[in-house]
Amino acid sequence: MEDKLYEFSEDEKACVIYQPKLPRYWFNYLWSEKGYCAQISQNGHGRSYYLNEKADMCMLNNNDARYVYIRDDESMQSWNIGAAPLNEEVENFKCTHHLGYTELSSQVDQITSFWCLYVPKDAYHEVWRIRIKNESQRTRKLSVFEATSFELEGFSYPRYYENYRCMETHFDRDLNGIYCSSDHPFAPHKRYNAFLASSESIFAFDGDLSKFCGGVGTITKLDASAYALFQRPDIVVKGLDCSNSEAALFVLGAVLQHKIVLAPGESKEIYMVMGVSESVEEAISVGRQYKEKKAVEDSLQKAIAYNVDKYSSLILETPDAKVNHIMKEWIKKQVDCCIVGKKGVRDNLQIAVGLLNYRQEKAKEEILECLRHQFQNGHAVLTWYPYDDTRYSDQPFWIIWAVCELLKETGDLSLLEQKISWQDGGQATVMEHLRAAVSCLIRDKGKHGLVKIYFADWNDALNITTDPEAESVMLSEQFCMALLEMEALMHYIGNEEYAVFLRQEYEKLAQAINTYAWDGKWYMRALSQVENIGSKDSDGSKIYLNAQTWAVLAEIVPPERMADVVASVDGMEGDFGFPLNMPAYEKYSPNVGRMSGMLPGLFENGGVYCHATSFKIFMDCKLGRANKAIRTLKKIMPDSEQNPSSNSGAEPYVFTNCYATHPGYYGKSYWSWTTGTSAWALRSIYEGIMGLQRTYEGLRIAPCFPSDWNEATVVRHFRDADYRICIHNPMHLEQGVAHILMDGQEITGNILPDMQDNKVHDVQVTLCGK
C-alpha cells in the first residue's frame, strides 16, 4: 500500500487510510445522542467536546491533544500508534474511519498496536480500546502512555473570571484515573468536569502536563496561561516515568502510564474512558462499565449497529463507484453531523430538509424548533445559541420552504394547527407562522418590488453597506419559489382565496425581477442605488451563479431568455465546479462588502462555493440535463479527477464547503463535514438525479438520469412504507416518461400509491421516450 492513500470497504461504510502523513488531517466525527462528540484524525488526535441542548459547549482538550505513546523500556525507542506527534516512522500503518468508530494500527520493531475509539449512543464520553501485541521471539517490556489535555472552555463569562482560575486535577484511586474539576461560578451547566480513566493498574500518572512534556515543552499565551506541546515529551523520549503530579491553574491534563510485559506472541488490552461528568462519583460509575473485554466489545458493537441502522432507511446503488463511495453512506452521516449542536434557522432548516430523506422524526424536530425562533412579524434569528438576531433577510423563505417539505414528507396536515411559540413571546399555529413569513417578505419589498437584502441574504459576505434599501435578486427568486409552494399547499387544503392571493404576488414579483434584474444575458444579483451588483456594468464581478440558478428553480425565466441564462451558467464552469461569482473582486468595495475584501478566488470572492454549485445541480435536473448534473456533482465531490484529495486536502468521503481558485491556493479546500453543501448534495442525487420527490399526494418518481447509466437502485422509506426502486434506462435517456410497476402492477402516472403499511414494495421504473 506504499502508493495508495486510501480505499473504501466493499460495503462503503468505512474508508481505510494507508498513509499517516496526508495533505491535512482527515477526520471522522463520532457523537452520541446526548451531545458528546469526538473528532478523530488519521493520527488519532482531535477535539472532544460536549454540547448540551442549548449548545453550551464544554471543550475537553485544548490543541486537540489526544495521544497514545509506546516506549520500549529496554531500547528506549518510542513511537505513537498513529505516527504523530512524535513523527517516528511506523510500519503497516492503517486508519479505518467507520460510520461507528475509528481504529488505528501500526507496527514498530515487531510490536503491533491497535487503538479503537468510539462513542456509545447515549454517552457523555468516548471509549478507547488499546491492544498491544508482541510479534517478536523475545519478551518485551513496554510503557504505554495515554495522554490528553484539559481545557473545559466554550462558554461566556465576565472579564477576570477566566476558566483556568477555577480548575484543578487530581488522581482518584476509585476512578483509576485523573479527574479535572471546574468550579466556575458562571458555567451554564454542571458538566464542566473531565476525566481520563483506565481499566488496568496504573504505574504512574501526571495531571500537570508541564511535568510530562517538560518545562520548555509548553507555549504561553498573553495572559500567562500555558499549553503543553506533545511533540517530544520529556517523560517519553528521555526514558523517564510519570511523576504522579497534580495541578491547578496551568497546563492541566491527564497522562496515565502503564507498564506491561509481553511474552513472545502475547497481547494485552487496555480500556480507557475519556469524558465529562457532573461529579467524580458519576465518572467512577462510568469507568467501571468498561473494565472487562466483553463489556467493551458489547458496547462497541451497539455503537456500530446504531450508527449503521440510523442510516439504513435510505440505500443507493449506482453504476458509478465514485458516487457510491460517498452518496451511499458517508453523505448521510455528514448531513447528520451538521445538525449536532447547530442552532441557526437558515442552516438547520436546510440540513433538516436533507434529513427528511432518512431521519424524518429528527428532521421534524429540527424544523419545528426553528419556528420557535421566528418573530411575530415573520422574520427570524440567525442563530439562537449563541443568540444573534442580525437582520438577515432570507430566514422567512427557508421557513416556508422547509415546512412545506415537511408536510409533503409526512402527509400530516394536522401539523398546520399545531401551536408553536414565537421568539418574542406568545404562540401561534404553524399555518400562522407560514403566513407571517409570507407577509414579512412582502412587507420587505423595496422600490423595485424586490425583497430588501438588509445585512445579507444567503450569502453572509454580500453586505451592501452603502445602500440600506438595496434589494436581493436571489432572495426575490427564492420568494417566488416559496409563493408557488404555498399556493400548492393552499390548493391542497382547499384555501382557494389565499391561493389566488399567493399567485398574484408571485406574478407581480416575477414580473419585477424580469423587468429590473435582467441584464441582457443573465440576472443581476442585487439592485442598489450606488451600483447594481452582478451586472455587466458592475465594477469587479460581473455575474453571480445563484441569481441564475434560482431564477430557473423559481420558474421565472421567460422561454426566450432560458438559453441565455443556461449559457451564462455553463460559461462559469471551472476545473472543480462553479465559482460563486466571476471575475473575483480585485479590491474592496463597500458596495459589495466583506466578500470583496478577501483575496480574489478565496471563499465567497470567486471561490467555488460547493453549496451554491449544488443549487446549480438542481437547476440542471429541473431542465432535464442529467449529464450536466452528474458532471457537476462529481466535480465538487472530494477526490475528483481534476482535483484529487492529494491536492485539495479534503477527506475523500465527505464534502467540503469551498475550493479556492486563487493561484496561491488553487484547488485547496477549507473545511469539510459541517457545511450545508452536504444536505444539498444528498438531495441532488436522491431527489434530483434519482428523482424521488415528496409531494402531498405521495412519492413522485421523476428521474433525471445520466444517459450512460443502465440502471440504479434506491431504497426509500416514505410514510410508514419502504419502496425498493430500480430505475432502468434501456434507451440511455437523460429524462423521459417513467413507466412504473409496483409489486408487479402498472401504476398510472408517476406518483406511487401511499401504502403506509409497514411493508417493502418492489418498484420497477423504466425510462421511455416522450
PDB file of C-alpha atoms in Angstrom, residues 430-644:
ATOM      1  CA  VAL A 430     -47.764  26.525  12.135  1.00  0.00           C
ATOM      2  CA  MET A 431     -50.069  27.983   9.477  1.00  0.00           C
ATOM      3  CA  GLU A 432     -49.865  31.376  11.162  1.00  0.00           C
ATOM      4  CA  HIS A 433     -46.084  31.080  11.221  1.00  0.00           C
ATOM      5  CA  LEU A 434     -46.137  30.430   7.474  1.00  0.00           C
ATOM      6  CA  ARG A 435     -48.421  33.354   6.758  1.00  0.00           C
ATOM      7  CA  ALA A 436     -46.263  35.625   8.911  1.00  0.00           C
ATOM      8  CA  ALA A 437     -43.220  34.627   6.837  1.00  0.00           C
ATOM      9  CA  VAL A 438     -45.066  35.416   3.602  1.00  0.00           C
ATOM     10  CA  SER A 439     -46.251  38.763   4.952  1.00  0.00           C
ATOM     11  CA  CYS A 440     -42.737  39.626   6.132  1.00  0.00           C
ATOM     12  CA  LEU A 441     -41.207  39.114   2.692  1.00  0.00           C
ATOM     13  CA  ILE A 442     -43.981  41.110   1.038  1.00  0.00           C
ATOM     14  CA  ARG A 443     -43.534  43.908   3.564  1.00  0.00           C
ATOM     15  CA  ASP A 444     -39.771  43.890   2.986  1.00  0.00           C
ATOM     16  CA  LYS A 445     -40.024  44.810  -0.677  1.00  0.00           C
ATOM     17  CA  GLY A 446     -38.050  47.794  -1.939  1.00  0.00           C
ATOM     18  CA  LYS A 447     -38.678  50.412  -4.578  1.00  0.00           C
ATOM     19  CA  HIS A 448     -38.346  47.966  -7.487  1.00  0.00           C
ATOM     20  CA  GLY A 449     -40.703  45.492  -5.873  1.00  0.00           C
ATOM     21  CA  LEU A 450     -37.912  43.075  -4.940  1.00  0.00           C
ATOM     22  CA  VAL A 451     -37.129  41.989  -1.385  1.00  0.00           C
ATOM     23  CA  LYS A 452     -34.563  44.061   0.515  1.00  0.00           C
ATOM     24  CA  ILE A 453     -31.279  42.415   1.386  1.00  0.00           C
ATOM     25  CA  TYR A 454     -30.704  44.145   4.766  1.00  0.00           C
ATOM     26  CA  PHE A 455     -27.394  42.944   6.331  1.00  0.00           C
ATOM     27  CA  ALA A 456     -27.189  39.948   3.979  1.00  0.00           C
ATOM     28  CA  ASP A 457     -29.209  37.134   2.470  1.00  0.00           C
ATOM     29  CA  TRP A 458     -27.958  33.539   1.942  1.00  0.00           C
ATOM     30  CA  ASN A 459     -24.519  34.945   1.152  1.00  0.00           C
ATOM     31  CA  ASP A 460     -23.335  36.200   4.546  1.00  0.00           C
ATOM     32  CA  ALA A 461     -20.460  38.053   2.903  1.00  0.00           C
ATOM     33  CA  LEU A 462     -22.553  40.143   0.476  1.00  0.00           C
ATOM     34  CA  ASN A 463     -23.078  43.235   2.634  1.00  0.00           C
ATOM     35  CA  ILE A 464     -24.180  46.296   0.677  1.00  0.00           C
ATOM     36  CA  THR A 465     -23.201  48.858   3.283  1.00  0.00           C
ATOM     37  CA  THR A 466     -23.751  51.870   1.018  1.00  0.00           C
ATOM     38  CA  ASP A 467     -27.486  51.354   0.489  1.00  0.00           C
ATOM     39  CA  PRO A 468     -29.869  50.216   3.242  1.00  0.00           C
ATOM     40  CA  GLU A 469     -32.620  49.941   0.605  1.00  0.00           C
ATOM     41  CA  ALA A 470     -30.696  47.513  -1.638  1.00  0.00           C
ATOM     42  CA  GLU A 471     -32.733  44.580  -2.949  1.00  0.00           C
ATOM     43  CA  SER A 472     -31.718  40.944  -3.281  1.00  0.00           C
ATOM     44  CA  VAL A 473     -32.456  39.274  -6.603  1.00  0.00           C
ATOM     45  CA  MET A 474     -31.609  35.832  -5.256  1.00  0.00           C
ATOM     46  CA  LEU A 475     -33.953  36.145  -2.279  1.00  0.00           C
ATOM     47  CA  SER A 476     -36.692  37.561  -4.505  1.00  0.00           C
ATOM     48  CA  GLU A 477     -36.346  34.492  -6.722  1.00  0.00           C
ATOM     49  CA  GLN A 478     -36.453  32.272  -3.652  1.00  0.00           C
ATOM     50  CA  PHE A 479     -39.591  34.049  -2.507  1.00  0.00           C
ATOM     51  CA  CYS A 480     -41.143  33.275  -5.891  1.00  0.00           C
ATOM     52  CA  MET A 481     -40.481  29.602  -5.197  1.00  0.00           C
ATOM     53  CA  ALA A 482     -41.967  29.964  -1.714  1.00  0.00           C
ATOM     54  CA  LEU A 483     -45.091  31.564  -3.140  1.00  0.00           C
ATOM     55  CA  LEU A 484     -45.503  28.642  -5.547  1.00  0.00           C
ATOM     56  CA  GLU A 485     -45.021  26.183  -2.681  1.00  0.00           C
ATOM     57  CA  MET A 486     -47.564  27.973  -0.522  1.00  0.00           C
ATOM     58  CA  GLU A 487     -50.022  28.200  -3.406  1.00  0.00           C
ATOM     59  CA  ALA A 488     -49.796  24.431  -3.952  1.00  0.00           C
ATOM     60  CA  LEU A 489     -50.368  23.831  -0.243  1.00  0.00           C
ATOM     61  CA  MET A 490     -53.383  26.126  -0.180  1.00  0.00           C
ATOM     62  CA  HIS A 491     -54.931  24.355  -3.163  1.00  0.00           C
ATOM     63  CA  TYR A 492     -54.343  21.029  -1.419  1.00  0.00           C
ATOM     64  CA  ILE A 493     -56.089  22.086   1.799  1.00  0.00           C
ATOM     65  CA  GLY A 494     -58.856  23.972  -0.013  1.00  0.00           C
ATOM     66  CA  ASN A 495     -57.968  27.563   0.867  1.00  0.00           C
ATOM     67  CA  GLU A 496     -58.576  28.930  -2.633  1.00  0.00           C
ATOM     68  CA  GLU A 497     -58.850  32.561  -1.584  1.00  0.00           C
ATOM     69  CA  TYR A 498     -55.340  32.653  -0.154  1.00  0.00           C
ATOM     70  CA  ALA A 499     -54.056  30.586  -3.097  1.00  0.00           C
ATOM     71  CA  VAL A 500     -55.307  33.273  -5.508  1.00  0.00           C
ATOM     72  CA  PHE A 501     -53.573  35.953  -3.436  1.00  0.00           C
ATOM     73  CA  LEU A 502     -50.312  33.999  -3.488  1.00  0.00           C
ATOM     74  CA  ARG A 503     -50.468  33.545  -7.255  1.00  0.00           C
ATOM     75  CA  GLN A 504     -50.997  37.270  -7.702  1.00  0.00           C
ATOM     76  CA  GLU A 505     -47.991  38.023  -5.507  1.00  0.00           C
ATOM     77  CA  TYR A 506     -45.910  35.529  -7.479  1.00  0.00           C
ATOM     78  CA  GLU A 507     -46.849  37.132 -10.801  1.00  0.00           C
ATOM     79  CA  LYS A 508     -46.014  40.631  -9.511  1.00  0.00           C
ATOM     80  CA  LEU A 509     -42.686  39.584  -8.095  1.00  0.00           C
ATOM     81  CA  ALA A 510     -41.666  37.523 -11.130  1.00  0.00           C
ATOM     82  CA  GLN A 511     -42.516  40.456 -13.383  1.00  0.00           C
ATOM     83  CA  ALA A 512     -40.488  42.857 -11.218  1.00  0.00           C
ATOM     84  CA  ILE A 513     -37.465  40.554 -11.337  1.00  0.00           C
ATOM     85  CA  ASN A 514     -37.701  40.184 -15.094  1.00  0.00           C
ATOM     86  CA  THR A 515     -38.154  43.933 -15.529  1.00  0.00           C
ATOM     87  CA  TYR A 516     -35.465  45.288 -13.218  1.00  0.00           C
ATOM     88  CA  ALA A 517     -32.965  42.473 -12.638  1.00  0.00           C
ATOM     89  CA  TRP A 518     -32.403  41.232 -16.190  1.00  0.00           C
ATOM     90  CA  ASP A 519     -29.051  42.364 -17.550  1.00  0.00           C
ATOM     91  CA  GLY A 520     -29.309  41.233 -21.165  1.00  0.00           C
ATOM     92  CA  LYS A 521     -27.725  37.786 -20.806  1.00  0.00           C
ATOM     93  CA  TRP A 522     -28.200  36.972 -17.118  1.00  0.00           C
ATOM     94  CA  TYR A 523     -29.873  38.177 -13.938  1.00  0.00           C
ATOM     95  CA  MET A 524     -28.126  40.628 -11.655  1.00  0.00           C
ATOM     96  CA  ARG A 525     -27.501  39.620  -8.052  1.00  0.00           C
ATOM     97  CA  ALA A 526     -28.714  42.718  -6.216  1.00  0.00           C
ATOM     98  CA  LEU A 527     -30.134  46.144  -7.021  1.00  0.00           C
ATOM     99  CA  SER A 528     -28.571  49.174  -5.357  1.00  0.00           C
ATOM    100  CA  GLN A 529     -28.804  52.915  -5.811  1.00  0.00           C
ATOM    101  CA  VAL A 530     -24.973  53.114  -5.869  1.00  0.00           C
ATOM    102  CA  GLU A 531     -24.434  50.311  -8.384  1.00  0.00           C
ATOM    103  CA  ASN A 532     -26.194  47.109  -9.256  1.00  0.00           C
ATOM    104  CA  ILE A 533     -24.318  44.003  -8.186  1.00  0.00           C
ATOM    105  CA  GLY A 534     -23.536  41.283 -10.733  1.00  0.00           C
ATOM    106  CA  SER A 535     -24.122  43.315 -13.871  1.00  0.00           C
ATOM    107  CA  LYS A 536     -22.019  43.586 -16.994  1.00  0.00           C
ATOM    108  CA  ASP A 537     -21.594  47.240 -15.973  1.00  0.00           C
ATOM    109  CA  SER A 538     -20.605  46.480 -12.360  1.00  0.00           C
ATOM    110  CA  ASP A 539     -17.153  47.211 -11.047  1.00  0.00           C
ATOM    111  CA  GLY A 540     -15.381  43.958 -10.324  1.00  0.00           C
ATOM    112  CA  SER A 541     -17.555  40.879 -10.552  1.00  0.00           C
ATOM    113  CA  LYS A 542     -19.971  40.772 -13.492  1.00  0.00           C
ATOM    114  CA  ILE A 543     -22.063  37.648 -12.903  1.00  0.00           C
ATOM    115  CA  TYR A 544     -23.241  35.649  -9.883  1.00  0.00           C
ATOM    116  CA  LEU A 545     -24.164  31.986 -10.055  1.00  0.00           C
ATOM    117  CA  ASN A 546     -27.050  31.998  -7.567  1.00  0.00           C
ATOM    118  CA  ALA A 547     -29.090  34.631  -9.372  1.00  0.00           C
ATOM    119  CA  GLN A 548     -29.228  32.359 -12.424  1.00  0.00           C
ATOM    120  CA  THR A 549     -29.861  29.003 -10.746  1.00  0.00           C
ATOM    121  CA  TRP A 550     -32.668  30.271  -8.513  1.00  0.00           C
ATOM    122  CA  ALA A 551     -34.317  32.071 -11.435  1.00  0.00           C
ATOM    123  CA  VAL A 552     -34.714  28.645 -13.071  1.00  0.00           C
ATOM    124  CA  LEU A 553     -35.738  26.894  -9.843  1.00  0.00           C
ATOM    125  CA  ALA A 554     -38.373  29.561  -9.201  1.00  0.00           C
ATOM    126  CA  GLU A 555     -39.758  29.243 -12.740  1.00  0.00           C
ATOM    127  CA  ILE A 556     -39.477  32.943 -13.540  1.00  0.00           C
ATOM    128  CA  VAL A 557     -37.312  32.743 -16.691  1.00  0.00           C
ATOM    129  CA  PRO A 558     -39.288  33.527 -19.860  1.00  0.00           C
ATOM    130  CA  PRO A 559     -38.756  30.928 -22.610  1.00  0.00           C
ATOM    131  CA  GLU A 560     -36.932  33.378 -24.831  1.00  0.00           C
ATOM    132  CA  ARG A 561     -34.334  34.043 -22.101  1.00  0.00           C
ATOM    133  CA  MET A 562     -33.694  30.486 -20.970  1.00  0.00           C
ATOM    134  CA  ALA A 563     -30.920  29.767 -23.480  1.00  0.00           C
ATOM    135  CA  ASP A 564     -29.013  32.866 -22.384  1.00  0.00           C
ATOM    136  CA  VAL A 565     -29.352  32.014 -18.690  1.00  0.00           C
ATOM    137  CA  VAL A 566     -28.175  28.445 -19.225  1.00  0.00           C
ATOM    138  CA  ALA A 567     -25.284  29.547 -21.428  1.00  0.00           C
ATOM    139  CA  SER A 568     -24.252  32.111 -18.830  1.00  0.00           C
ATOM    140  CA  VAL A 569     -24.151  29.445 -16.141  1.00  0.00           C
ATOM    141  CA  ASP A 570     -22.275  26.977 -18.326  1.00  0.00           C
ATOM    142  CA  GLY A 571     -19.735  29.675 -19.092  1.00  0.00           C
ATOM    143  CA  MET A 572     -18.809  29.864 -15.399  1.00  0.00           C
ATOM    144  CA  GLU A 573     -17.589  26.265 -15.172  1.00  0.00           C
ATOM    145  CA  GLY A 574     -14.082  25.751 -13.834  1.00  0.00           C
ATOM    146  CA  ASP A 575     -11.819  22.826 -13.073  1.00  0.00           C
ATOM    147  CA  PHE A 576     -13.633  21.780  -9.924  1.00  0.00           C
ATOM    148  CA  GLY A 577     -17.041  23.401 -10.007  1.00  0.00           C
ATOM    149  CA  PHE A 578     -18.694  26.756 -10.478  1.00  0.00           C
ATOM    150  CA  PRO A 579     -17.446  29.910  -8.731  1.00  0.00           C
ATOM    151  CA  LEU A 580     -19.940  31.924  -6.750  1.00  0.00           C
ATOM    152  CA  ASN A 581     -19.169  34.977  -8.860  1.00  0.00           C
ATOM    153  CA  MET A 582     -16.783  35.929 -11.619  1.00  0.00           C
ATOM    154  CA  PRO A 583     -14.446  37.508 -12.118  1.00  0.00           C
ATOM    155  CA  ALA A 584     -13.377  37.765  -8.491  1.00  0.00           C
ATOM    156  CA  TYR A 585     -13.126  41.231  -6.938  1.00  0.00           C
ATOM    157  CA  GLU A 586      -9.607  42.611  -7.071  1.00  0.00           C
ATOM    158  CA  LYS A 587     -10.161  45.243  -4.398  1.00  0.00           C
ATOM    159  CA  TYR A 588     -12.526  46.015  -1.570  1.00  0.00           C
ATOM    160  CA  SER A 589     -15.794  47.761  -2.361  1.00  0.00           C
ATOM    161  CA  PRO A 590     -18.231  48.950   0.333  1.00  0.00           C
ATOM    162  CA  ASN A 591     -20.953  48.481  -2.273  1.00  0.00           C
ATOM    163  CA  VAL A 592     -20.297  44.731  -2.042  1.00  0.00           C
ATOM    164  CA  GLY A 593     -18.941  44.350   1.463  1.00  0.00           C
ATOM    165  CA  ARG A 594     -16.956  41.600   3.106  1.00  0.00           C
ATOM    166  CA  MET A 595     -16.612  39.250   0.148  1.00  0.00           C
ATOM    167  CA  SER A 596     -14.757  41.881  -1.879  1.00  0.00           C
ATOM    168  CA  GLY A 597     -12.243  42.322   0.938  1.00  0.00           C
ATOM    169  CA  MET A 598     -10.947  38.768   0.557  1.00  0.00           C
ATOM    170  CA  LEU A 599      -8.165  37.752  -1.786  1.00  0.00           C
ATOM    171  CA  PRO A 600      -9.519  37.003  -5.277  1.00  0.00           C
ATOM    172  CA  GLY A 601     -10.542  33.374  -5.562  1.00  0.00           C
ATOM    173  CA  LEU A 602     -10.920  32.706  -1.844  1.00  0.00           C
ATOM    174  CA  PHE A 603     -14.210  31.809  -0.163  1.00  0.00           C
ATOM    175  CA  GLU A 604     -17.126  33.900  -1.447  1.00  0.00           C
ATOM    176  CA  ASN A 605     -14.908  36.097  -3.599  1.00  0.00           C
ATOM    177  CA  GLY A 606     -14.797  33.918  -6.684  1.00  0.00           C
ATOM    178  CA  GLY A 607     -14.192  30.643  -4.879  1.00  0.00           C
ATOM    179  CA  VAL A 608     -16.058  27.509  -5.896  1.00  0.00           C
ATOM    180  CA  TYR A 609     -18.644  27.541  -3.140  1.00  0.00           C
ATOM    181  CA  CYS A 610     -19.850  23.946  -3.270  1.00  0.00           C
ATOM    182  CA  HIS A 611     -23.137  24.787  -1.554  1.00  0.00           C
ATOM    183  CA  ALA A 612     -24.020  27.138  -4.416  1.00  0.00           C
ATOM    184  CA  THR A 613     -22.814  24.640  -7.002  1.00  0.00           C
ATOM    185  CA  SER A 614     -25.348  22.204  -5.519  1.00  0.00           C
ATOM    186  CA  PHE A 615     -28.099  24.695  -6.391  1.00  0.00           C
ATOM    187  CA  LYS A 616     -26.812  24.504  -9.949  1.00  0.00           C
ATOM    188  CA  ILE A 617     -27.201  20.706  -9.942  1.00  0.00           C
ATOM    189  CA  PHE A 618     -30.889  21.159  -9.093  1.00  0.00           C
ATOM    190  CA  MET A 619     -31.187  23.642 -11.949  1.00  0.00           C
ATOM    191  CA  ASP A 620     -29.754  21.003 -14.297  1.00  0.00           C
ATOM    192  CA  CYS A 621     -32.231  18.411 -13.050  1.00  0.00           C
ATOM    193  CA  LYS A 622     -35.141  20.788 -13.486  1.00  0.00           C
ATOM    194  CA  LEU A 623     -34.053  21.331 -17.084  1.00  0.00           C
ATOM    195  CA  GLY A 624     -33.521  17.618 -17.751  1.00  0.00           C
ATOM    196  CA  ARG A 625     -29.756  18.000 -18.076  1.00  0.00           C
ATOM    197  CA  ALA A 626     -28.798  14.822 -16.249  1.00  0.00           C
ATOM    198  CA  ASN A 627     -25.327  14.526 -17.745  1.00  0.00           C
ATOM    199  CA  LYS A 628     -24.549  18.099 -16.696  1.00  0.00           C
ATOM    200  CA  ALA A 629     -25.951  17.409 -13.236  1.00  0.00           C
ATOM    201  CA  ILE A 630     -23.826  14.326 -12.577  1.00  0.00           C
ATOM    202  CA  ARG A 631     -20.758  16.012 -14.089  1.00  0.00           C
ATOM    203  CA  THR A 632     -21.198  18.952 -11.715  1.00  0.00           C
ATOM    204  CA  LEU A 633     -21.818  16.717  -8.716  1.00  0.00           C
ATOM    205  CA  LYS A 634     -18.657  14.747  -9.400  1.00  0.00           C
ATOM    206  CA  LYS A 635     -16.654  17.963  -9.739  1.00  0.00           C
ATOM    207  CA  ILE A 636     -17.475  19.120  -6.212  1.00  0.00           C
ATOM    208  CA  MET A 637     -17.177  15.641  -4.732  1.00  0.00           C
ATOM    209  CA  PRO A 638     -13.885  15.150  -2.895  1.00  0.00           C
ATOM    210  CA  ASP A 639     -11.031  13.405  -4.669  1.00  0.00           C
ATOM    211  CA  SER A 640     -12.387  14.361  -8.073  1.00  0.00           C
ATOM    212  CA  GLU A 641     -10.473  13.589 -11.236  1.00  0.00           C
ATOM    213  CA  GLN A 642      -9.330  17.176 -11.711  1.00  0.00           C
ATOM    214  CA  ASN A 643      -8.835  17.935  -8.021  1.00  0.00           C
ATOM    215  CA  PRO A 644      -7.756  14.832  -6.086  1.00  0.00           C
TER     216      PRO A 644
END
